[in-house]
CSV table of C-alpha atoms and ligand atoms in Angstrom, one decimal:
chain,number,residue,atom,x,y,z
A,1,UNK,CA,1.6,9.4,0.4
A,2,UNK,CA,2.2,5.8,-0.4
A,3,UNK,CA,4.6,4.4,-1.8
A,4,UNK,CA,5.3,0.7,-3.2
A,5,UNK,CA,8.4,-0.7,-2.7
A,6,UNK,CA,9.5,-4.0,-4.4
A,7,UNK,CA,11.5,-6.5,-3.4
A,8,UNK,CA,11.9,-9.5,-5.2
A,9,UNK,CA,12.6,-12.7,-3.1
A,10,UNK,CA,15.2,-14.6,-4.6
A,11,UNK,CA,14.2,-18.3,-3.0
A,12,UNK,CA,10.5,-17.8,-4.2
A,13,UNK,CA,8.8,-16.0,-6.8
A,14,UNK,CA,6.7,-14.1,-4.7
A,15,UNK,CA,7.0,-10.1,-5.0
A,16,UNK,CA,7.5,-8.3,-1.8
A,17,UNK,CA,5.7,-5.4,-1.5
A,18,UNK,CA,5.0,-2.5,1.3
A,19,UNK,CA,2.3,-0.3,0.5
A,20,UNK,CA,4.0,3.2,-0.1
A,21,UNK,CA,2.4,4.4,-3.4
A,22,UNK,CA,3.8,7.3,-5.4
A,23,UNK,CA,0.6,8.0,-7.2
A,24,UNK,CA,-2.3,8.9,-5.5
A,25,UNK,CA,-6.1,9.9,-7.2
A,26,UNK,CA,-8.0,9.7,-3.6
A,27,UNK,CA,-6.5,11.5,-0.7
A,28,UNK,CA,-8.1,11.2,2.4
A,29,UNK,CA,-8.3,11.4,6.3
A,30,UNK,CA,-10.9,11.9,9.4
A,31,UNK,CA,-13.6,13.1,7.3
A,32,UNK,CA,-11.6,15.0,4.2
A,33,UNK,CA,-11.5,13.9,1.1
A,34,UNK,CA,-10.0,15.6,-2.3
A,35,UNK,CA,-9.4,13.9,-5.8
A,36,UNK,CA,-6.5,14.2,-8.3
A,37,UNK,CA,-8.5,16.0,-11.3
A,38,UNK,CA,-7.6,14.3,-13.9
A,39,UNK,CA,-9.0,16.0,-16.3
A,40,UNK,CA,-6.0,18.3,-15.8
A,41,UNK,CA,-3.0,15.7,-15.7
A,42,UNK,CA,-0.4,15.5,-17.0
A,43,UNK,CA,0.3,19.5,-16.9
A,44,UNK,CA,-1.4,20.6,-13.7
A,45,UNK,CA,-1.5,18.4,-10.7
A,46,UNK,CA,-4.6,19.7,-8.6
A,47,UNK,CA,-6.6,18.0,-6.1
A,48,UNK,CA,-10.1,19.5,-5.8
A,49,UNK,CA,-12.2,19.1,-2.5
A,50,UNK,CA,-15.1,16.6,-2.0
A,51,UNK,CA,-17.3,17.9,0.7
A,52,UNK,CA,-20.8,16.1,-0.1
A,53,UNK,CA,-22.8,13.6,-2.3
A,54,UNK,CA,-23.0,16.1,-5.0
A,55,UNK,CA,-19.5,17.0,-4.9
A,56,UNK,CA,-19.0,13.4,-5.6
A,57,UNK,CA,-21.5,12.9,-8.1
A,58,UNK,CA,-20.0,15.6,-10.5
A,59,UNK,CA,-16.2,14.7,-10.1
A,60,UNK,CA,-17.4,11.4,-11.1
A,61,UNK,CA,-19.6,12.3,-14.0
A,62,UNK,CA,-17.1,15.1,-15.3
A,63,UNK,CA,-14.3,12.4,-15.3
A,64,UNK,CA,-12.3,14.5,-12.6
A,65,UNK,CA,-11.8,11.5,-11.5
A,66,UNK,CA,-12.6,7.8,-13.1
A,67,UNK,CA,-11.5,3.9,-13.2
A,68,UNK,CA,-14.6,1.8,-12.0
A,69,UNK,CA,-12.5,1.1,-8.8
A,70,UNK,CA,-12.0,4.6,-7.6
A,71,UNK,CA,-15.4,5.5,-9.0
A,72,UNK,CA,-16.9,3.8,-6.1
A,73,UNK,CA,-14.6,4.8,-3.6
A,74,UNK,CA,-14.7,8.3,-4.5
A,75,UNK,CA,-18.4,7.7,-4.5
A,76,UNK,CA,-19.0,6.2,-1.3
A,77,UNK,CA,-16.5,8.0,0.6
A,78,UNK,CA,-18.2,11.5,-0.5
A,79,UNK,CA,-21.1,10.0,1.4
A,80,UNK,CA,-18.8,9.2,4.6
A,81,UNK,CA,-17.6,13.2,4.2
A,82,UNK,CA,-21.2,14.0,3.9
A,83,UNK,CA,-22.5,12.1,6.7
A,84,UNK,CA,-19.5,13.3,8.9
A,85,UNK,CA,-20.7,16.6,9.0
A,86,UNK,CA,-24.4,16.0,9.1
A,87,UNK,CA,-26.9,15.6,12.1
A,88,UNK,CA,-29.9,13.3,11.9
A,89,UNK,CA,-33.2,12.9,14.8
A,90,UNK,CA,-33.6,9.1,14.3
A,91,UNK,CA,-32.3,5.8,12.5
A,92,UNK,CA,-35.4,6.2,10.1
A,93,UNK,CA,-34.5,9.8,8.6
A,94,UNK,CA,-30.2,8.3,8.5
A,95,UNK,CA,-31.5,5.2,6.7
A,96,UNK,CA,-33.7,6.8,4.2
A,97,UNK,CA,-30.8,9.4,3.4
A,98,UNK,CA,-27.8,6.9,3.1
A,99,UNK,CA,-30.3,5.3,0.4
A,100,UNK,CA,-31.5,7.8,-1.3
A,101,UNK,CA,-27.1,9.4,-1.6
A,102,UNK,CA,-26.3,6.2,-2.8
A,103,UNK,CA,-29.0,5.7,-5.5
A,104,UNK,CA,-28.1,8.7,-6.5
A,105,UNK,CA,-24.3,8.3,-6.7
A,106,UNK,CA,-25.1,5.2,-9.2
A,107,UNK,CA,-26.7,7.9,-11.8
A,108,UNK,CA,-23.4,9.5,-12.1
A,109,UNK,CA,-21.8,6.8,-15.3
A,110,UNK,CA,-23.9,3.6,-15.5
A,111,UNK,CA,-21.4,0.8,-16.8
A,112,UNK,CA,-18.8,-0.1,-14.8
A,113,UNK,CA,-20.2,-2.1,-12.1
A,114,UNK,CA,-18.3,-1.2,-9.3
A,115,UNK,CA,-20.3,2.2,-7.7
A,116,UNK,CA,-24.0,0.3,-8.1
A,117,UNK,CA,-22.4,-3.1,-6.0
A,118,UNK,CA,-21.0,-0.8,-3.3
A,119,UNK,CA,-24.5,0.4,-3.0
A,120,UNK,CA,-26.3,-2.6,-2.7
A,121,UNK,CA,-23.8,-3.7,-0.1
A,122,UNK,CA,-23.8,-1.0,2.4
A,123,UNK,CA,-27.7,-0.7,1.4
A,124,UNK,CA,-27.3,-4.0,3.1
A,125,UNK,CA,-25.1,-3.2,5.8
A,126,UNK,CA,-27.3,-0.2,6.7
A,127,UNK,CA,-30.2,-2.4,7.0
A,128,UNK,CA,-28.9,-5.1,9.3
A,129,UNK,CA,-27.7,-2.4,12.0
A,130,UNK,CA,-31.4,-1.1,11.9
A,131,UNK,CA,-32.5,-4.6,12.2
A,132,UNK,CA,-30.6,-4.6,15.2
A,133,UNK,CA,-31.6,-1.9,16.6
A,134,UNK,CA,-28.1,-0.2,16.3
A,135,UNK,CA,-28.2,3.5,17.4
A,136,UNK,CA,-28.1,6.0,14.2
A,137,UNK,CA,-24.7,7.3,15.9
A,138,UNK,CA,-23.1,4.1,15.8
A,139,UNK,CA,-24.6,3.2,12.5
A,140,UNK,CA,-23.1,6.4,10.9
A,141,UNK,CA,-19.6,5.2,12.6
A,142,UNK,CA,-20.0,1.7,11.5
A,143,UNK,CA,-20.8,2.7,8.1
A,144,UNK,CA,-17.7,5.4,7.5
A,145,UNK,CA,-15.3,2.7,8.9
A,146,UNK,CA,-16.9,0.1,6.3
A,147,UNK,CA,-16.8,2.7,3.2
A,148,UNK,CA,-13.1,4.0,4.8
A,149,UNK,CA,-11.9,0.3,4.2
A,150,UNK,CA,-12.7,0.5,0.9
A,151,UNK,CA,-9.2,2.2,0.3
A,152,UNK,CA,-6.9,-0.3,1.4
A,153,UNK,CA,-8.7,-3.4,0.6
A,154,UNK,CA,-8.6,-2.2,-3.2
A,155,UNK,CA,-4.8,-1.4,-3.0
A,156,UNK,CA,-4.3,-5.1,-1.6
A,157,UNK,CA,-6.5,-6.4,-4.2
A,158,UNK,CA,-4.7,-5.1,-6.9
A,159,UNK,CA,-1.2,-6.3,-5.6
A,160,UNK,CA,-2.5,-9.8,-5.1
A,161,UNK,CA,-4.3,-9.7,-8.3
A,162,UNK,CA,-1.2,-8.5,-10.4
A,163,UNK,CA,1.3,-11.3,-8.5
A,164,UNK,CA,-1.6,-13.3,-10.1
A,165,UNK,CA,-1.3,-11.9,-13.6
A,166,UNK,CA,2.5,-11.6,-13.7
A,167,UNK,CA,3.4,-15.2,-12.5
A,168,UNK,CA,0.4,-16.7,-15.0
A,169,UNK,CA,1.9,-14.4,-18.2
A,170,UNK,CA,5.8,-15.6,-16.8
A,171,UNK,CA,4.2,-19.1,-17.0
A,172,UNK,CA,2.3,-18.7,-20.5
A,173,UNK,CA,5.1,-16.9,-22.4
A,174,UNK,CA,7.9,-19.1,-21.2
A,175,UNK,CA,10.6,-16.6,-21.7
A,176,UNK,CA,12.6,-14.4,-19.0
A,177,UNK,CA,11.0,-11.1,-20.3
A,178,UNK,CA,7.9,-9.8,-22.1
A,179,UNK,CA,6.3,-7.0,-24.2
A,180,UNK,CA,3.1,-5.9,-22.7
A,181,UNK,CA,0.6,-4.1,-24.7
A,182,UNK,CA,-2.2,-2.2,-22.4
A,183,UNK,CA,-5.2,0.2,-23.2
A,184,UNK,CA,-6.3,3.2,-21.6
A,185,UNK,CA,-5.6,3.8,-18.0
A,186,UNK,CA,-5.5,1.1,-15.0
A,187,UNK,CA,-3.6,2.3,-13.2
A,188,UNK,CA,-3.1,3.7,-9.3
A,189,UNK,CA,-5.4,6.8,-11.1
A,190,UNK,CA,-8.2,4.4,-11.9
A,191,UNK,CA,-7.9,3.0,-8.4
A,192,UNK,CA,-7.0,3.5,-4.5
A,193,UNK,CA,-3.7,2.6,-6.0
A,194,UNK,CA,-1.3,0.1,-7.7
A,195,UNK,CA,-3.4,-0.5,-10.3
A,196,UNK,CA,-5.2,-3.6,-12.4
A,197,UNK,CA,-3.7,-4.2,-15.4
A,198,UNK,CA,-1.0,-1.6,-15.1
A,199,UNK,CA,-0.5,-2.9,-12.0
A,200,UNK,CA,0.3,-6.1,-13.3
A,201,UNK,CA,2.5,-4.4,-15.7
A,202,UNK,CA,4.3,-2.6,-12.4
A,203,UNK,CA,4.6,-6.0,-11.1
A,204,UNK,CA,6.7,-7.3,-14.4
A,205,UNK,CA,9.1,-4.5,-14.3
A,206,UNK,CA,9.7,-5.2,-10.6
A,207,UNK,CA,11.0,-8.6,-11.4
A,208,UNK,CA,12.7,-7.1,-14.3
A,209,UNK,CA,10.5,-9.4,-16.1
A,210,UNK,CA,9.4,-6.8,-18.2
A,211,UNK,CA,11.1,-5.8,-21.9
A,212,UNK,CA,8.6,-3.1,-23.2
A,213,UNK,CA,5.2,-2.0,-22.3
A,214,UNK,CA,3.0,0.0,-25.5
A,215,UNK,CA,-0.1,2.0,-23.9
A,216,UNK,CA,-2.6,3.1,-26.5
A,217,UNK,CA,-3.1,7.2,-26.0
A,218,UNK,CA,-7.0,5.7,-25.9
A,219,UNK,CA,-9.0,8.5,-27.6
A,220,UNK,CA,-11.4,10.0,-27.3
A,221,UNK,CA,-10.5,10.6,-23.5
A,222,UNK,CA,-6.6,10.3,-23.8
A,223,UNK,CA,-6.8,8.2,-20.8
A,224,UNK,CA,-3.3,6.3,-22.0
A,225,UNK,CA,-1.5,9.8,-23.6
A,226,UNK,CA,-2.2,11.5,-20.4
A,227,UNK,CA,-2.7,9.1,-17.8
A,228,UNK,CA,-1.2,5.7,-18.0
A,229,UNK,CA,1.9,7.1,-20.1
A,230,UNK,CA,1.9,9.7,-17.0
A,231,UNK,CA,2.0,6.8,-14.8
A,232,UNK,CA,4.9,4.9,-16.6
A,233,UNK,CA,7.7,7.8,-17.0
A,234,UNK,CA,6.8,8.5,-12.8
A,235,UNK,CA,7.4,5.0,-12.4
A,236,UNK,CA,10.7,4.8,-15.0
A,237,UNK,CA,8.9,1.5,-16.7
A,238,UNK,CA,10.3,1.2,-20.1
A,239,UNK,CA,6.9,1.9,-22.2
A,240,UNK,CA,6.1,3.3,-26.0
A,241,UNK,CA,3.3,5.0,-26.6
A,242,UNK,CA,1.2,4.4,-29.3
A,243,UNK,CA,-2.0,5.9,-31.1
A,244,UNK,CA,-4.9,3.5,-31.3
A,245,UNK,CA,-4.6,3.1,-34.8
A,246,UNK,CA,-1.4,1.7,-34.4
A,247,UNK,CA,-2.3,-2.0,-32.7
A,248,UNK,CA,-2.4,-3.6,-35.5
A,249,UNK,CA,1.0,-3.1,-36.6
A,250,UNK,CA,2.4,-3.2,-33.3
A,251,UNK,CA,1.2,-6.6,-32.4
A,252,UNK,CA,3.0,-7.9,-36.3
A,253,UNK,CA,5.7,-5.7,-36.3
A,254,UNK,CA,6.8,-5.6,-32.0
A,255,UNK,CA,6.6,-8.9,-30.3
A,256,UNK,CA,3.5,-8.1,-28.4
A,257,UNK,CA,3.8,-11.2,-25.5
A,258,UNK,CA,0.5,-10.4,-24.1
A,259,UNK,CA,-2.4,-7.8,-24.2
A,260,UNK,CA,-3.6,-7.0,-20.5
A,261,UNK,CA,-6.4,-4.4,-20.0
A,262,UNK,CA,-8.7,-3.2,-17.2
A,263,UNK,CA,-12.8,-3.4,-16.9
A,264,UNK,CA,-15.5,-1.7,-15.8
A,265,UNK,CA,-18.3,-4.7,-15.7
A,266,UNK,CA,-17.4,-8.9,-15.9
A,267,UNK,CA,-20.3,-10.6,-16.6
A,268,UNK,CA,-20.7,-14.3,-15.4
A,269,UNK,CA,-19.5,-15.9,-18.2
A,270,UNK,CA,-16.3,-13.5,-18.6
A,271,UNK,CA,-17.6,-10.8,-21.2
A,272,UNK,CA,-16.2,-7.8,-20.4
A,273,UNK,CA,-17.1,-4.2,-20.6
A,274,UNK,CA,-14.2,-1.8,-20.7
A,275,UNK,CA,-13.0,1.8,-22.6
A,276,UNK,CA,-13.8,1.7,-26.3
A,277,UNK,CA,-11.0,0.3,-28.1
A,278,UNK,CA,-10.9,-2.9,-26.5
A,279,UNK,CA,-13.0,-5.3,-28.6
A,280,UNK,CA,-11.2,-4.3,-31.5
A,281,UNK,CA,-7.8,-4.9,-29.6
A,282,UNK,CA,-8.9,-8.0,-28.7
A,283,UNK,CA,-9.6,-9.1,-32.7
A,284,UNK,CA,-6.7,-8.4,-33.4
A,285,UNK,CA,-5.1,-10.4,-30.5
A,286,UNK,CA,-6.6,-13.1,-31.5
A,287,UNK,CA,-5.6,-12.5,-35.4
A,288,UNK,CA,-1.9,-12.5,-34.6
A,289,UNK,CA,-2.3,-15.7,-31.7
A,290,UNK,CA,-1.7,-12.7,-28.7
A,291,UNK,CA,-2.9,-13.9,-25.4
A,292,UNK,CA,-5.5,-11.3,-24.4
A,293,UNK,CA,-6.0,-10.9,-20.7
A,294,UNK,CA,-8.2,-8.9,-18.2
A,295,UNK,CA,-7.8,-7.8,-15.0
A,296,UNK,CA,-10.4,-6.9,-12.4
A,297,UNK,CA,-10.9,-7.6,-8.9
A,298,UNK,CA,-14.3,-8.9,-7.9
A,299,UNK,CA,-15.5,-5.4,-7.0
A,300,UNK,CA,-15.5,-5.3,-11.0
A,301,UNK,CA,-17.7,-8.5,-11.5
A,302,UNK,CA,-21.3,-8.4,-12.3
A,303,UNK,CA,-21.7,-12.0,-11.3
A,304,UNK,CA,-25.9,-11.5,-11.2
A,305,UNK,CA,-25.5,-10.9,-15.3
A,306,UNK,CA,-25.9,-13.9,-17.2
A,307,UNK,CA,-23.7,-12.3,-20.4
A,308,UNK,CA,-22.6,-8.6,-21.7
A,309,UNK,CA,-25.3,-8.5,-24.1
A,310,UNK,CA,-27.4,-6.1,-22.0
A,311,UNK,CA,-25.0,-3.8,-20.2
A,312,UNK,CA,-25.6,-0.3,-20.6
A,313,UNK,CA,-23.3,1.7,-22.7
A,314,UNK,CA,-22.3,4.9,-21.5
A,315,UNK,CA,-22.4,7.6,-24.8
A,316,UNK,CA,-20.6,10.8,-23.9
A,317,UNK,CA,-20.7,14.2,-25.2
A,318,UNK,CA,-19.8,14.7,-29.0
A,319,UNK,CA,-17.4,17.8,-27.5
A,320,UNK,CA,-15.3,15.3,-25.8
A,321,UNK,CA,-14.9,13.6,-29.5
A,322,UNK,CA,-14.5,16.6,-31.4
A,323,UNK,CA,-12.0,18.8,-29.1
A,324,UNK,CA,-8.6,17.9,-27.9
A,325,UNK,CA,-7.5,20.0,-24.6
A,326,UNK,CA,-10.6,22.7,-25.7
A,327,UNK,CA,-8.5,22.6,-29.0
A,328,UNK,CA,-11.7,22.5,-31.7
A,329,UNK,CA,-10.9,19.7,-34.4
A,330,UNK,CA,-13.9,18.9,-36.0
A,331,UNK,CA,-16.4,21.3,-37.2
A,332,UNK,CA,-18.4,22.0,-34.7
A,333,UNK,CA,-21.9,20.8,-35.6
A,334,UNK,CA,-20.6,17.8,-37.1
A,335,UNK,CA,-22.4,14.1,-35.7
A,336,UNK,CA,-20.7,12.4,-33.5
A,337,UNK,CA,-21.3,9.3,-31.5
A,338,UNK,CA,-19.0,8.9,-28.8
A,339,UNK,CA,-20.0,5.4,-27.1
A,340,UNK,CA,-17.4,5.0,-23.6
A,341,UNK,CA,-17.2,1.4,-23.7
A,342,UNK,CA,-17.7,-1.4,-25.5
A,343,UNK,CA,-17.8,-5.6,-24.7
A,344,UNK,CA,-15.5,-8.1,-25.6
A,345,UNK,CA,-17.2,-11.5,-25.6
A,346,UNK,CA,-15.6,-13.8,-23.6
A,347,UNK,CA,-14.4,-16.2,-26.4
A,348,UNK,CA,-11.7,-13.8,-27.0
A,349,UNK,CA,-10.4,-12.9,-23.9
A,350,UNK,CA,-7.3,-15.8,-24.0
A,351,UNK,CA,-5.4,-15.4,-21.9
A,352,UNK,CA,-7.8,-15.5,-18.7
A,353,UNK,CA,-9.5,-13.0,-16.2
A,354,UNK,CA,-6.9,-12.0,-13.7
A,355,UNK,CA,-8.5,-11.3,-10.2
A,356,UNK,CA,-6.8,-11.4,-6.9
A,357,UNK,CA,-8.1,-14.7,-6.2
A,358,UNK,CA,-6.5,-16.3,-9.2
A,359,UNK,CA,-6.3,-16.2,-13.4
A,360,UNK,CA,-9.6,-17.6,-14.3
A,361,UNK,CA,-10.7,-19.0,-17.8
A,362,UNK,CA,-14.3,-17.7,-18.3
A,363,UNK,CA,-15.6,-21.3,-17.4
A,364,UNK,CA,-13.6,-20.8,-14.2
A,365,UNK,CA,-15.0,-17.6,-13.5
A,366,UNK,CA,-18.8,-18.8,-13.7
A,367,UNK,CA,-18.0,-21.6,-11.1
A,368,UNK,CA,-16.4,-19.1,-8.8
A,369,UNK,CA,-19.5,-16.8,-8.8
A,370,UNK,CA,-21.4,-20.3,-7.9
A,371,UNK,CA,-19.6,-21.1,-4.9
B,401,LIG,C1,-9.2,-0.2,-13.2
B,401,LIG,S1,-10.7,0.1,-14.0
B,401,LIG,C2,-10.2,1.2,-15.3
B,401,LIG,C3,-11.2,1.2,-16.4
B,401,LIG,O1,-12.0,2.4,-16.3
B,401,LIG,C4,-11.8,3.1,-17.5
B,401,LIG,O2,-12.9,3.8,-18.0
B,401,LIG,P1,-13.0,5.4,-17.6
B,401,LIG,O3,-11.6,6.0,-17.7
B,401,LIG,O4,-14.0,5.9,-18.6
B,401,LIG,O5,-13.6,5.4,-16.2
B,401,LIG,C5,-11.4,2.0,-18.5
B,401,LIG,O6,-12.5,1.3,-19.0
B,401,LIG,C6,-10.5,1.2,-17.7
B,401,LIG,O7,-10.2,-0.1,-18.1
């Protein structure tokens, strides 16, 4: 396991951190891979076995396991089992399959960004080898080690991206401790680990910056109920959770500082797709003058998309709306539309996109996808 311990330095404001996380939604090692399913948590922790592409392709698409970032890894590290275990005659019959698995794995939820860039970058990687001439052995090596760093390059993401968030919220607010409101789960279960905007929240409460955080339970999926609130008590962070109707009030009645969510897809100019709920949170943020933040590493950005007008909207199945834990609430023929995500143009995202480069405005963030 890994586990992060904090140290906070008391001649800088830096956060020290080892990487030893508590929480883990990917486990694996030398060509084994399982996944926390989720769709079990909080009451039953199982990990269930990933032993191909298709494996992969259903955890993903039954929300086993979810959280654009570990979407992708999940995604492209079922391919790394797969091609462990496989033979192939030539660099032609390798190529064609590593294409055709990762295509695939893109079919499996189509708007976060994350799994559909990782394929178009080891697509890439793939072809240069063969360019090369690189033998299929060493091109199947090259590639696992590539799609096997995917792990600990997200977990170090997320820690320099939530330094980012924490310092730029400690410098907005202007006080010695804040009230965080987040929705849905972004946490070290939507990632390798740490988390995005929960683990900017982590990074708060580790220099005791933090008053209060409120997660939204973030229905129809419970994400927050059963994930992120999950998340918090492991971690002792001082947290209230809250149903989604509830924001409103909250943010008049609570001293919200600051609202920090996750995403799925950042478009150029900083709209941002992410779990349904959000654009209305973010109305309401900027009703009661709440800085509204998002946090995503690049591996979230879109930066080929001009704007969120045309990203696809994942719709779900109406069961998912109308049962709770296989509980029946609605009548069962009754119409549902269950829409997954929704966009929150860039105007009303505040407080800034948090990445582990830096907290950009969405100005900032188009001239960073230009350099
Ligand atoms: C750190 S990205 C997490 C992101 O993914 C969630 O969606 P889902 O649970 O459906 O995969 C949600 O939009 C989170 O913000």
């Amino acid at each position: 396991t890994i586990r992060i311990i904090h140290s906070f330095h008391p001649n800088s404001s830096r956060f020290i951190l080892s990487p030893i996380m508590t929480l883990q939604s990917i486990r694996y090692e030398c060509g084994e891979l399982s996944i926390l399913d989720q769709l079990l948590l909080p009451h039953e922790t199982a990990y269930e076995r990933i032993g191909c592409v298709e494996d992969g392709w259903k955890a993903i698409r039954s929300m086993k396991v979810r959280g654009a970032p570990a979407i992708a890894i999940v995604g492209c590290l079922s391919l790394a089992v797969e091609l462990h275990k496989r033979e192939f005659p030539d660099t032609p019959s390798l190529s064609s399959f590593i294409k055709a698995q990762l295509t695939h794995l893109t079919t499996a939820r189509p708007t976060a960004v994350n799994m559909g860039k990782s394929a178009a970058i080891l697509i890439k990687f793939v072809d240069s080898m063969v360019e090369q001439n690189v033998s299929h052995e060493e091109i199947k090596s090259r590639l696992a080690g590539k799609i096997e760093r995917m792990l600990p390059d997200d977990i170090s993401d997320n820690m320099k991206l939530s330094e980012h968030g924490a310092k730029h919220i400690m410098g907005r607010i202007g006080q010695d401790k804040v009230t965080i409101l987040t929705h849905c789960n972004t946490g070290s279960l939507a990632t390798a680990g740490y988390g995005t905007a929960l683990g900017v929240v982590r990074s708060l409460h580790a220099a005791q910056h933090l008053r209060e955080v409120y997660c939204t339970e973030t229905r129809p999926y419970n994400q927050g109920s059963r994930l992120t609130a999950y998340e918090l008590m492991h971690d002792h962070v001082p947290s209230t959770l809250i149903a989604d109707s509830m924001v409103g009030l909250v943010m008049r009645t609570r001293g919200i500082s600051a609202v920090v969510v996750g995403a799925d897809r950042v478009t150029r100019n900083g709209d941002t797709a992410n779990k349904i709920g959000t654009y209305q949170i973010a109305v309401l943020a900027q009703h009661h003058g709440i800085p509204f933040y998002v946090a995503a590493p690049i591996t979230c950005h879109d930066g080929g998309r001009l704007d969120g007008e045309s990203i696809v909207i994942e719709e779900r199945p109406p069961h998912e709306l109308t049962c709770v834990a296989g509980v029946q609430l609605a009548p069962k023929d009754m119409n549902c539309w269950n829409p997954a995500f929704d966009v929150t143009p860039n105007e009303l995202i505040t407080g800034g996109i948090i990445t582990e480069h830096g907290v950009f405005t969405p100005h900032q963030l188009n001239d960073f996808h230009d350099k």
